[in-house]
GROMACS .gro file of N, CA, C and O in nm:
model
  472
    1UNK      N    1  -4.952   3.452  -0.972
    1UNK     CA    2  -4.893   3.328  -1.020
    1UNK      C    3  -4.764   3.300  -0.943
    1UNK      O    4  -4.685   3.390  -0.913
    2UNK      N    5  -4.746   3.169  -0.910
    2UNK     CA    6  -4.603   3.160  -0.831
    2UNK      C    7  -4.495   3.146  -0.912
    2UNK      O    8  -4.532   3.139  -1.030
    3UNK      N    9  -4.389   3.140  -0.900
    3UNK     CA   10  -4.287   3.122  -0.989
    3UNK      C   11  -4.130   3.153  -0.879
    3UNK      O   12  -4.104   3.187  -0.763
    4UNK      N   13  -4.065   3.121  -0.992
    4UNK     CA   14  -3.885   3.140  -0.885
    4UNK      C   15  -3.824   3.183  -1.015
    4UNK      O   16  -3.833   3.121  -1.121
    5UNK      N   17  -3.769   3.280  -0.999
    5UNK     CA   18  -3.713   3.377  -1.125
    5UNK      C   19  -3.540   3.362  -1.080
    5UNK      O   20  -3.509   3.408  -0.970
    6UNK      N   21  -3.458   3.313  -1.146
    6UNK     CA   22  -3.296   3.317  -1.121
    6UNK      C   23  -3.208   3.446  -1.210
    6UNK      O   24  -3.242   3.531  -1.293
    7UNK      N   25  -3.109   3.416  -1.157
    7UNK     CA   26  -3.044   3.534  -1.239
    7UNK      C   27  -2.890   3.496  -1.128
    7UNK      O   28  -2.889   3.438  -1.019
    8UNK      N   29  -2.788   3.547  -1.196
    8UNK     CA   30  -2.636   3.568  -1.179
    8UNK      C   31  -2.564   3.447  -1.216
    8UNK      O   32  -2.464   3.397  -1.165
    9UNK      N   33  -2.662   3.393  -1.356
    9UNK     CA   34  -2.534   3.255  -1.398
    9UNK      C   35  -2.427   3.391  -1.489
    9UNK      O   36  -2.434   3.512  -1.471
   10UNK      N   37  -2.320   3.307  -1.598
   10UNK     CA   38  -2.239   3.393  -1.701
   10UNK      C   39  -2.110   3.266  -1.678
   10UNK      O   40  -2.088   3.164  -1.613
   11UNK      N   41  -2.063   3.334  -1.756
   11UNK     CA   42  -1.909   3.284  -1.806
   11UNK      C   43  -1.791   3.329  -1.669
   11UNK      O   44  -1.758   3.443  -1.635
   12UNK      N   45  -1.757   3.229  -1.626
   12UNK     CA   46  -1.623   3.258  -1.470
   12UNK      C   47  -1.500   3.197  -1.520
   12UNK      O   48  -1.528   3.112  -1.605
   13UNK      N   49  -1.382   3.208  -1.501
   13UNK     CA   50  -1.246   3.136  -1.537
   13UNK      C   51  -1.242   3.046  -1.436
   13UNK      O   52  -1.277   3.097  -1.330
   14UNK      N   53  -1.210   2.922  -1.427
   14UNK     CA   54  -1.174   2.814  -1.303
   14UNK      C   55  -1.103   2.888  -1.169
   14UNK      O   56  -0.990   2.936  -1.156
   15UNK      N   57  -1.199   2.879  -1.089
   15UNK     CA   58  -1.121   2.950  -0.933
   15UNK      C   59  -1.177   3.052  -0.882
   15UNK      O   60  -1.157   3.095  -0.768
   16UNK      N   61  -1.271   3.107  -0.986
   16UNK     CA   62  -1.356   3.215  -0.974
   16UNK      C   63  -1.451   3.207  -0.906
   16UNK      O   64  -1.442   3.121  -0.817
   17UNK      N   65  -1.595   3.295  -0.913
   17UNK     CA   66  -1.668   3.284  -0.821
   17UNK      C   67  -1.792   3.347  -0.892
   17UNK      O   68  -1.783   3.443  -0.969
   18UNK      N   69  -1.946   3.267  -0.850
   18UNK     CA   70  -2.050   3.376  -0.895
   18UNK      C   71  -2.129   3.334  -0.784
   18UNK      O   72  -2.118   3.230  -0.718
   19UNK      N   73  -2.204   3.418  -0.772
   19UNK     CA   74  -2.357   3.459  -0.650
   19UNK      C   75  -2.472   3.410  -0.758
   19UNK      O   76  -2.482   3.469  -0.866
   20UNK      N   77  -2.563   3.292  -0.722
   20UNK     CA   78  -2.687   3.302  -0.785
   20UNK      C   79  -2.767   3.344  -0.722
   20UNK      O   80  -2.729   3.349  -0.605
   21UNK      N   81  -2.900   3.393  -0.740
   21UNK     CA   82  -3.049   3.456  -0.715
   21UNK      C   83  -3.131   3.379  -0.738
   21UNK      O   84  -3.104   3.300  -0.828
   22UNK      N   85  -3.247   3.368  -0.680
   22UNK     CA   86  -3.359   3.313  -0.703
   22UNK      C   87  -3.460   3.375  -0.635
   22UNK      O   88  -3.453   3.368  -0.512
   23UNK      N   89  -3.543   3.429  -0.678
   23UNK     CA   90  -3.598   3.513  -0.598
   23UNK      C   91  -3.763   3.459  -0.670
   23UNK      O   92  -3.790   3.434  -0.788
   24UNK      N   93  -3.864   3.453  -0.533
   24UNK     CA   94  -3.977   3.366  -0.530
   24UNK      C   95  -4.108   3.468  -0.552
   24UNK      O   96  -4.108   3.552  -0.461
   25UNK      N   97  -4.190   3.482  -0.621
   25UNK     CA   98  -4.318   3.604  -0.611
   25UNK      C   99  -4.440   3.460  -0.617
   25UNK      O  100  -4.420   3.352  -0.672
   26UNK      N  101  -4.574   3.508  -0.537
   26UNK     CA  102  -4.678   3.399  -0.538
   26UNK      C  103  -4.668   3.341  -0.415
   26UNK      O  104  -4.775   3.288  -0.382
   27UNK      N  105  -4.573   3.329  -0.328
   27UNK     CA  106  -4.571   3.242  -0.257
   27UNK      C  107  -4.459   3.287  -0.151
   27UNK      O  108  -4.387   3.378  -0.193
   28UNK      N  109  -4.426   3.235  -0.008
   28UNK     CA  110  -4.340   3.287   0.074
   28UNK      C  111  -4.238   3.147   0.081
   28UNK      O  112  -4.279   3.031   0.079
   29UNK      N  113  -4.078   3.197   0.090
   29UNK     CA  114  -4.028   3.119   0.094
   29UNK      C  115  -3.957   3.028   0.234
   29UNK      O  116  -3.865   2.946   0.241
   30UNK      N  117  -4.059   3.091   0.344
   30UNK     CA  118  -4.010   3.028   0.464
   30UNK      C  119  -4.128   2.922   0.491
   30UNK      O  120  -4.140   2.871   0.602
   31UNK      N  121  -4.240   2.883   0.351
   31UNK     CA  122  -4.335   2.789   0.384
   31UNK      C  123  -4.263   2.713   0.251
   31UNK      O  124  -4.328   2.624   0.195
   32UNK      N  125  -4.173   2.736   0.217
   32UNK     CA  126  -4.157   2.560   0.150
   32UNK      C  127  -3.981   2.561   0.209
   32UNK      O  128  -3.917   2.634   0.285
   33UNK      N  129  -3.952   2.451   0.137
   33UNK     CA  130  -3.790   2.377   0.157
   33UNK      C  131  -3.742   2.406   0.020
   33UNK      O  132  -3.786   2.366  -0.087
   34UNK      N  133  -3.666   2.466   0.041
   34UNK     CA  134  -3.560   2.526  -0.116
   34UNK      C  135  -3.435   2.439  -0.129
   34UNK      O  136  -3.374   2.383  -0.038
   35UNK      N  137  -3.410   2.439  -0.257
   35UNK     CA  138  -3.293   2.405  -0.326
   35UNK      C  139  -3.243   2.381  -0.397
   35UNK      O  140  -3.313   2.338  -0.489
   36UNK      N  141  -3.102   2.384  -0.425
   36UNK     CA  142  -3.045   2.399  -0.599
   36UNK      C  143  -3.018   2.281  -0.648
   36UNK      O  144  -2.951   2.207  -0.576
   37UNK      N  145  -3.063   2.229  -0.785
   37UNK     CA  146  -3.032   2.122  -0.888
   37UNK      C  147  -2.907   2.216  -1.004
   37UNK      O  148  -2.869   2.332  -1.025
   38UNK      N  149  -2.884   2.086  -1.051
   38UNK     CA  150  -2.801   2.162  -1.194
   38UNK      C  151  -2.823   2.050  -1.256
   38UNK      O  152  -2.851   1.944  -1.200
   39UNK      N  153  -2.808   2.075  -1.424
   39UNK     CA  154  -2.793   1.942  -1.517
   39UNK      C  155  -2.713   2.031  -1.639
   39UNK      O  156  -2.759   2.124  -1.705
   40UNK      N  157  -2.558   1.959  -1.646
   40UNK     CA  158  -2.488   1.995  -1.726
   40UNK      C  159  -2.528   1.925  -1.871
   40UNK      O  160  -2.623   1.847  -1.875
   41UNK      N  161  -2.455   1.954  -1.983
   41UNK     CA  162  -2.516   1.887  -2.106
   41UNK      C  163  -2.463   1.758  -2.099
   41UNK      O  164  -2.358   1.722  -2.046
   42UNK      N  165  -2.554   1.686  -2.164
   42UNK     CA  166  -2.523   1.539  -2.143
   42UNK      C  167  -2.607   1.448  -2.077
   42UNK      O  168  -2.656   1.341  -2.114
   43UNK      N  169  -2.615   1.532  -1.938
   43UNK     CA  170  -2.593   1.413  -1.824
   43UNK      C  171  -2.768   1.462  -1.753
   43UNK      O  172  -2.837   1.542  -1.816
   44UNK      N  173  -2.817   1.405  -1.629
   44UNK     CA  174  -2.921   1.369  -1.562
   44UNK      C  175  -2.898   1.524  -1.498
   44UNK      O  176  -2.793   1.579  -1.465
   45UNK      N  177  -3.022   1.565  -1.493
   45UNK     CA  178  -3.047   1.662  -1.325
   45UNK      C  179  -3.039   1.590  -1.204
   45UNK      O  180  -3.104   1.499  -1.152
   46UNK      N  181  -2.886   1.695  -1.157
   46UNK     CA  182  -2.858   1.623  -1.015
   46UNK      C  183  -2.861   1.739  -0.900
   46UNK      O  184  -2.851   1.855  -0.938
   47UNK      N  185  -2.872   1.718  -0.793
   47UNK     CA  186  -2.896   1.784  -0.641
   47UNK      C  187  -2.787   1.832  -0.650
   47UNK      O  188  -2.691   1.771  -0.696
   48UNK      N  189  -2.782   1.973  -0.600
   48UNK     CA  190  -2.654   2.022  -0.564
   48UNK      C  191  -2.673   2.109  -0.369
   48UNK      O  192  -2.581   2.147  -0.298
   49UNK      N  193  -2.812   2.114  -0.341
   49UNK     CA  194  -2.770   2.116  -0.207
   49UNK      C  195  -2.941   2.134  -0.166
   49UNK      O  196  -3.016   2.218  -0.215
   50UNK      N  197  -2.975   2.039  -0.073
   50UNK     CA  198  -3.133   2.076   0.013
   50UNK      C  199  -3.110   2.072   0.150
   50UNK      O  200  -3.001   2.078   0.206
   51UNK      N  201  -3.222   2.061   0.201
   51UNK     CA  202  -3.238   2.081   0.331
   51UNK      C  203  -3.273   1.939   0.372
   51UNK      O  204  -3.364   1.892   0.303
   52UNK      N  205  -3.231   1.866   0.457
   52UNK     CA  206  -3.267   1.749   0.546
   52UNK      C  207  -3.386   1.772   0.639
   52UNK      O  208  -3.387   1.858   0.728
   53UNK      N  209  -3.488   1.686   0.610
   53UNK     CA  210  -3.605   1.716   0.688
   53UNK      C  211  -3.596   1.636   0.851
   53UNK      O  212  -3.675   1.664   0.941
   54UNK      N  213  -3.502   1.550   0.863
   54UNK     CA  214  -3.472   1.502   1.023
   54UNK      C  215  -3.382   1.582   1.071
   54UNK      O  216  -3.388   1.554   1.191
   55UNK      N  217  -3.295   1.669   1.058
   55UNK     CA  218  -3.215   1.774   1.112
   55UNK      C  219  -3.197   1.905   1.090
   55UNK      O  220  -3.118   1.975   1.154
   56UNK      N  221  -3.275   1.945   0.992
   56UNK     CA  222  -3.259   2.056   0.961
   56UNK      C  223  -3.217   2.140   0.887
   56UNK      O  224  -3.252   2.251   0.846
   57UNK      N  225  -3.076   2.023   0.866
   57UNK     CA  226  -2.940   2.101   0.820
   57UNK      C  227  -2.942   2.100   0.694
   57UNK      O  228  -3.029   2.030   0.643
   58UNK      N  229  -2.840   2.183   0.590
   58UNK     CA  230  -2.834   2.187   0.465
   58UNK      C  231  -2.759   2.103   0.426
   58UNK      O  232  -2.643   2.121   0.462
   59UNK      N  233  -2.783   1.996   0.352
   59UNK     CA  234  -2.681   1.879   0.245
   59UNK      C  235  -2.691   1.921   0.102
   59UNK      O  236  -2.777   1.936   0.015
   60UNK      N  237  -2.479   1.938   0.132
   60UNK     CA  238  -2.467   1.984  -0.002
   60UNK      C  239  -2.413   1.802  -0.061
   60UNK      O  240  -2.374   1.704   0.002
   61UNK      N  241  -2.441   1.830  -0.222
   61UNK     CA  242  -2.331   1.679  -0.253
   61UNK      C  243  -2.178   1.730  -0.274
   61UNK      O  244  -2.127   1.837  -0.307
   62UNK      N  245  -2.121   1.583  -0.235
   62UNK     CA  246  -1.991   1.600  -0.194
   62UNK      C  247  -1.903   1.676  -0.290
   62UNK      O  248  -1.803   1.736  -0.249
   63UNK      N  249  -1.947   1.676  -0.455
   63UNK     CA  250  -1.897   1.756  -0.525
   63UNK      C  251  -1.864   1.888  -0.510
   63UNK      O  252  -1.770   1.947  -0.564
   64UNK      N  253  -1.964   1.941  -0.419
   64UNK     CA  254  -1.963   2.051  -0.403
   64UNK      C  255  -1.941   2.106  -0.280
   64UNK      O  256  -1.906   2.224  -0.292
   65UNK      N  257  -1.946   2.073  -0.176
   65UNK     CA  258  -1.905   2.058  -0.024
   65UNK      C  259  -1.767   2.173  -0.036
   65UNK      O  260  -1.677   2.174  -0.121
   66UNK      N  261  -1.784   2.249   0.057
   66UNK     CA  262  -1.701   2.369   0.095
   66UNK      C  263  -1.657   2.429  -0.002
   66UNK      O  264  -1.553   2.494   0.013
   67UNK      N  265  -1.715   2.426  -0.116
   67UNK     CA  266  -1.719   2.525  -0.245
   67UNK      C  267  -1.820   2.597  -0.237
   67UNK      O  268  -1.795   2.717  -0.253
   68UNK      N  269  -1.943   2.569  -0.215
   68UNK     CA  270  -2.109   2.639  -0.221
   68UNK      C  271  -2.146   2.654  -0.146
   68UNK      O  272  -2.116   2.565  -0.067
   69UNK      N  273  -2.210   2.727  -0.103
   69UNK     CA  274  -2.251   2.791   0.015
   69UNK      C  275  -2.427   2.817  -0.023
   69UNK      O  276  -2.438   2.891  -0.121
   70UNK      N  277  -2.516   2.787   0.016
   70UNK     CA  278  -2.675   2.843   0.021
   70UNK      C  279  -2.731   2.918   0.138
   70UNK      O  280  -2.703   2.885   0.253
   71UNK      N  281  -2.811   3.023   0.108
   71UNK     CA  282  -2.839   3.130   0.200
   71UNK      C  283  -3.017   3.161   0.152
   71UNK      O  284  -3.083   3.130   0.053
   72UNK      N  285  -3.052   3.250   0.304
   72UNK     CA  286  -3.186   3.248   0.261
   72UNK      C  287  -3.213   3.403   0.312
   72UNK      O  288  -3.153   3.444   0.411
   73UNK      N  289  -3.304   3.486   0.242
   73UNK     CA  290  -3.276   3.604   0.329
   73UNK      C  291  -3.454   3.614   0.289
   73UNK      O  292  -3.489   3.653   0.178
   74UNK      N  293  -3.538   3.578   0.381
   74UNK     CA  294  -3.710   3.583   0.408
   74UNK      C  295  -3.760   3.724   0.381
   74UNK      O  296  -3.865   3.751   0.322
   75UNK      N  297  -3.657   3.826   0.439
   75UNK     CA  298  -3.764   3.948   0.450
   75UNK      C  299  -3.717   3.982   0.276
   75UNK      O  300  -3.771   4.086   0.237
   76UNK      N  301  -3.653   3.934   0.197
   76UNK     CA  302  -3.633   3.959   0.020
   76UNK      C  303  -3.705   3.812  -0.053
   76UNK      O  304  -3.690   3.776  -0.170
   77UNK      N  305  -3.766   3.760   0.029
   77UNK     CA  306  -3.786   3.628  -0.052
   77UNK      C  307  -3.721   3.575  -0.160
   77UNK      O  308  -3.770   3.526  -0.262
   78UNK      N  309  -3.643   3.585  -0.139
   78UNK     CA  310  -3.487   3.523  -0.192
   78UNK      C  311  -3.372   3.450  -0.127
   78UNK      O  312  -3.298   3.484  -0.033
   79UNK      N  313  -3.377   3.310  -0.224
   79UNK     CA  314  -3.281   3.224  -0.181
   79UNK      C  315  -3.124   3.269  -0.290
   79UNK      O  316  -3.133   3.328  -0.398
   80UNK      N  317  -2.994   3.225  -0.229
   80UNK     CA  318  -2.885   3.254  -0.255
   80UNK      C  319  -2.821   3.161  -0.263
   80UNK      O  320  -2.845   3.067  -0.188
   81UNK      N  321  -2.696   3.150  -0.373
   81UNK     CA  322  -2.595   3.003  -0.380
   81UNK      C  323  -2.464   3.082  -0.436
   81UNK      O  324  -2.429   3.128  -0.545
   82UNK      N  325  -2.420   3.077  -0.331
   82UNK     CA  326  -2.245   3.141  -0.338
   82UNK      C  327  -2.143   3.043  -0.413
   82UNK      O  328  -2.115   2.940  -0.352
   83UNK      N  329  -2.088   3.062  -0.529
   83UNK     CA  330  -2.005   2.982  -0.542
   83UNK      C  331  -1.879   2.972  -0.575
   83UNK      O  332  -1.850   3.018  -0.685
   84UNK      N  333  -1.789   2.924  -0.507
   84UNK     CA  334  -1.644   2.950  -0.521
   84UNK      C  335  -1.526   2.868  -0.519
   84UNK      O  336  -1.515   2.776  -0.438
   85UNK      N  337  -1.430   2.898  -0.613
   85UNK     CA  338  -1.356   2.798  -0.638
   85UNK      C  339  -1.399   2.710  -0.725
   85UNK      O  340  -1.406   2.588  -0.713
   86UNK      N  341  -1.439   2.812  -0.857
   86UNK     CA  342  -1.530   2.687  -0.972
   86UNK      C  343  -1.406   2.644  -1.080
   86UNK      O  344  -1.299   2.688  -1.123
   87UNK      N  345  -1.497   2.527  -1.091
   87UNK     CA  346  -1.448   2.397  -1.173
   87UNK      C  347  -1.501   2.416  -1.319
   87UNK      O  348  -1.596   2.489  -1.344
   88UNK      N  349  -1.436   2.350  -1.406
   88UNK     CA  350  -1.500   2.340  -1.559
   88UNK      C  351  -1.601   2.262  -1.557
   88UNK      O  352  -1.694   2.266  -1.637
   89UNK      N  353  -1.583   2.151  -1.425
   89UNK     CA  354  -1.714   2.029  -1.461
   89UNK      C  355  -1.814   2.081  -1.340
   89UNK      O  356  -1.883   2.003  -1.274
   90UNK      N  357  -1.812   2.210  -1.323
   90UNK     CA  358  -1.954   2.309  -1.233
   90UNK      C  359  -2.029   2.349  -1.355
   90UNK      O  360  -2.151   2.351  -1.343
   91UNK      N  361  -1.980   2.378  -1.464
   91UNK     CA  362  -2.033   2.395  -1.565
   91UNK      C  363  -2.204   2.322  -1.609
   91UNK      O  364  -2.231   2.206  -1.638
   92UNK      N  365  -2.279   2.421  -1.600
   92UNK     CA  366  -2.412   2.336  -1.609
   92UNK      C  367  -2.522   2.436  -1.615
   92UNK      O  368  -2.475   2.549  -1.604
   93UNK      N  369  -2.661   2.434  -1.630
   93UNK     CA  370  -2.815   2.468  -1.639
   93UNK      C  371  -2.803   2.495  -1.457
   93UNK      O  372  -2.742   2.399  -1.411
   94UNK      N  373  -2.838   2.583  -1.357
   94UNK     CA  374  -2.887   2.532  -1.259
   94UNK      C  375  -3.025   2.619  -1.215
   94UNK      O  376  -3.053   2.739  -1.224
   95UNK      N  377  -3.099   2.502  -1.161
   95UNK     CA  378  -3.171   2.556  -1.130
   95UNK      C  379  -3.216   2.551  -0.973
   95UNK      O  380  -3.155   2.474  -0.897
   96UNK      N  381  -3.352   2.657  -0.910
   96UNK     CA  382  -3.407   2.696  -0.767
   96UNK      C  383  -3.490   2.573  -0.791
   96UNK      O  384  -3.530   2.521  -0.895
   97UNK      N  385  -3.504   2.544  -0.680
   97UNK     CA  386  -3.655   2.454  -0.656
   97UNK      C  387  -3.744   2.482  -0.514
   97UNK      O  388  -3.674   2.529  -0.425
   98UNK      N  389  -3.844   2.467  -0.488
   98UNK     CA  390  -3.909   2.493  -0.431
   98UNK      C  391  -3.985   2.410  -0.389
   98UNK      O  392  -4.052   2.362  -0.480
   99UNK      N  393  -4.021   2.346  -0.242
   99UNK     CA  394  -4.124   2.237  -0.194
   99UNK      C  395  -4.220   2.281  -0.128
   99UNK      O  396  -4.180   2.370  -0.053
  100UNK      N  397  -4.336   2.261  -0.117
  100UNK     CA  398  -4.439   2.323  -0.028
  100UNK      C  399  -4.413   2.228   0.157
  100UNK      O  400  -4.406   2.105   0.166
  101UNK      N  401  -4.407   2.301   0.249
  101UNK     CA  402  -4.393   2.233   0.373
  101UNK      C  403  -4.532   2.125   0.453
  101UNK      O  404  -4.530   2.036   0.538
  102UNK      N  405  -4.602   2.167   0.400
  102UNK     CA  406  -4.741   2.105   0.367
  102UNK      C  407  -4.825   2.083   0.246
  102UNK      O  408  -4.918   2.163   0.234
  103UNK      N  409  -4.815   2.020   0.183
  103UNK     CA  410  -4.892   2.015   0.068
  103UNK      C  411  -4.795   1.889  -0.037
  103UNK      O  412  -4.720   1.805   0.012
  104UNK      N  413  -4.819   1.905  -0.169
  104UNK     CA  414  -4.752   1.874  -0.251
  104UNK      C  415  -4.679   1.931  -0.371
  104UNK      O  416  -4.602   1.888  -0.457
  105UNK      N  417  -4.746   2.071  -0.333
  105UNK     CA  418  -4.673   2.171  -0.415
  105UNK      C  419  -4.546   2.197  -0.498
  105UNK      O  420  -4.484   2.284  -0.437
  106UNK      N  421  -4.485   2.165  -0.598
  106UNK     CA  422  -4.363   2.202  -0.614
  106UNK      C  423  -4.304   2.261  -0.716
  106UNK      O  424  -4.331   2.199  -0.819
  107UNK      N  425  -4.210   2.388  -0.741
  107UNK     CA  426  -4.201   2.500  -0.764
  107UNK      C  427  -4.075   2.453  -0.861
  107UNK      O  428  -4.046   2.337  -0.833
  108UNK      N  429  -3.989   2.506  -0.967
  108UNK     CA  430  -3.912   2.492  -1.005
  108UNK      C  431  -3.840   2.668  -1.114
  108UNK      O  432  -3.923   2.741  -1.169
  109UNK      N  433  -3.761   2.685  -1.118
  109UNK     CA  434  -3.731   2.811  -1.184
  109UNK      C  435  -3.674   2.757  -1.329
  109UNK      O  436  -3.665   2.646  -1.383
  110UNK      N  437  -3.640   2.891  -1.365
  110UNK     CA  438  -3.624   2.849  -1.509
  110UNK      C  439  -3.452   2.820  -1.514
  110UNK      O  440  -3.436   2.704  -1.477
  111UNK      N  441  -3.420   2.836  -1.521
  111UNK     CA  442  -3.246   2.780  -1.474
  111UNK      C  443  -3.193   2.883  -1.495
  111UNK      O  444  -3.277   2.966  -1.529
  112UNK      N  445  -3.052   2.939  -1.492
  112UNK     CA  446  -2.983   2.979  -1.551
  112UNK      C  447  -2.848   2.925  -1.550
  112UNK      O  448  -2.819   2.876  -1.441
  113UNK      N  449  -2.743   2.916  -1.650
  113UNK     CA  450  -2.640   2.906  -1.763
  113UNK      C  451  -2.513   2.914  -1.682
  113UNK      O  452  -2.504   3.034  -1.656
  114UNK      N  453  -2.428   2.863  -1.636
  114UNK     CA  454  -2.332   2.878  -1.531
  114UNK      C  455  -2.171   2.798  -1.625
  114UNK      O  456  -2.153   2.684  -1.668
  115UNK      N  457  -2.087   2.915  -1.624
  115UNK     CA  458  -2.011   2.818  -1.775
  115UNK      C  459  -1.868   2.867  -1.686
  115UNK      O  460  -1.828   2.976  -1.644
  116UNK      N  461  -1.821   2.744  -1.684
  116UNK     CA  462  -1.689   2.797  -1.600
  116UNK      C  463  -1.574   2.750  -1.734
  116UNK      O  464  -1.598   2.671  -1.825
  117UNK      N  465  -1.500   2.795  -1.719
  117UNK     CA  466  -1.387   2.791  -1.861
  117UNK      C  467  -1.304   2.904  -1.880
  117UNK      O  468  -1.344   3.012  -1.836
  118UNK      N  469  -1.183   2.897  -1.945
  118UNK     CA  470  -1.055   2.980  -1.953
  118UNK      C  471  -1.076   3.041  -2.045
  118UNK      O  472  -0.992   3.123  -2.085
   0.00000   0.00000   0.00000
């Protein structure tokens, strides 16, 4: 069965820092396009960083721009989201996602809990 399993949300003080996990079984993660959503309470699930399919490159949103960092390490099939210098309004659900590079496939994890506060 495919799936994307997360892990390293918790409770950080503003300024702090946590490493998320996402780690992929079912499927290899250098055949789809990965990336992190979040949806804090309240509000819509929003993008917090993918991959651009005309360049390549990783787009983070500006919220988050030189705070987060995403990493990919193939031979652990596991994607990574460094984050630092957190905010109270980082505070949110986030979750892995997963695109198939051919197909229509698409993958989503179960979130985990990311609570930044004093």
């Amino acid at each position: 069965q495919v799936q994307l399993v997360e892990s390293g949300g918790g409770l950080v003080q503003p300024g702090g820092s946590l490493r998320l996990s996402c780690v992929a079984s079912g499927f290899t993660v250098v055949s789809y396009a990965m990336s992190w959503y979040r949806q804090a309470p309240g509000k819509e699930r929003e993008l917090v960083v993918n991959i651009l399919k005309s360049t390549g490159n990783w787009n983070y949103a500006d919220s988050v721009k030189g705070r987060f960092t995403i990493s990919k390490d193939n031979g652990k099939n596991t994607v990574y989201l460094q984050m630092n210098s957190l905010k109270p309004e980082d505070t949110a659900v986030y979750y892995c996602n997963a695109r198939a590079l051919l197909g229509r496939t698409v993958i989503w994890g179960q979130g985990t809990q990311v609570t930044v506060s004093s």
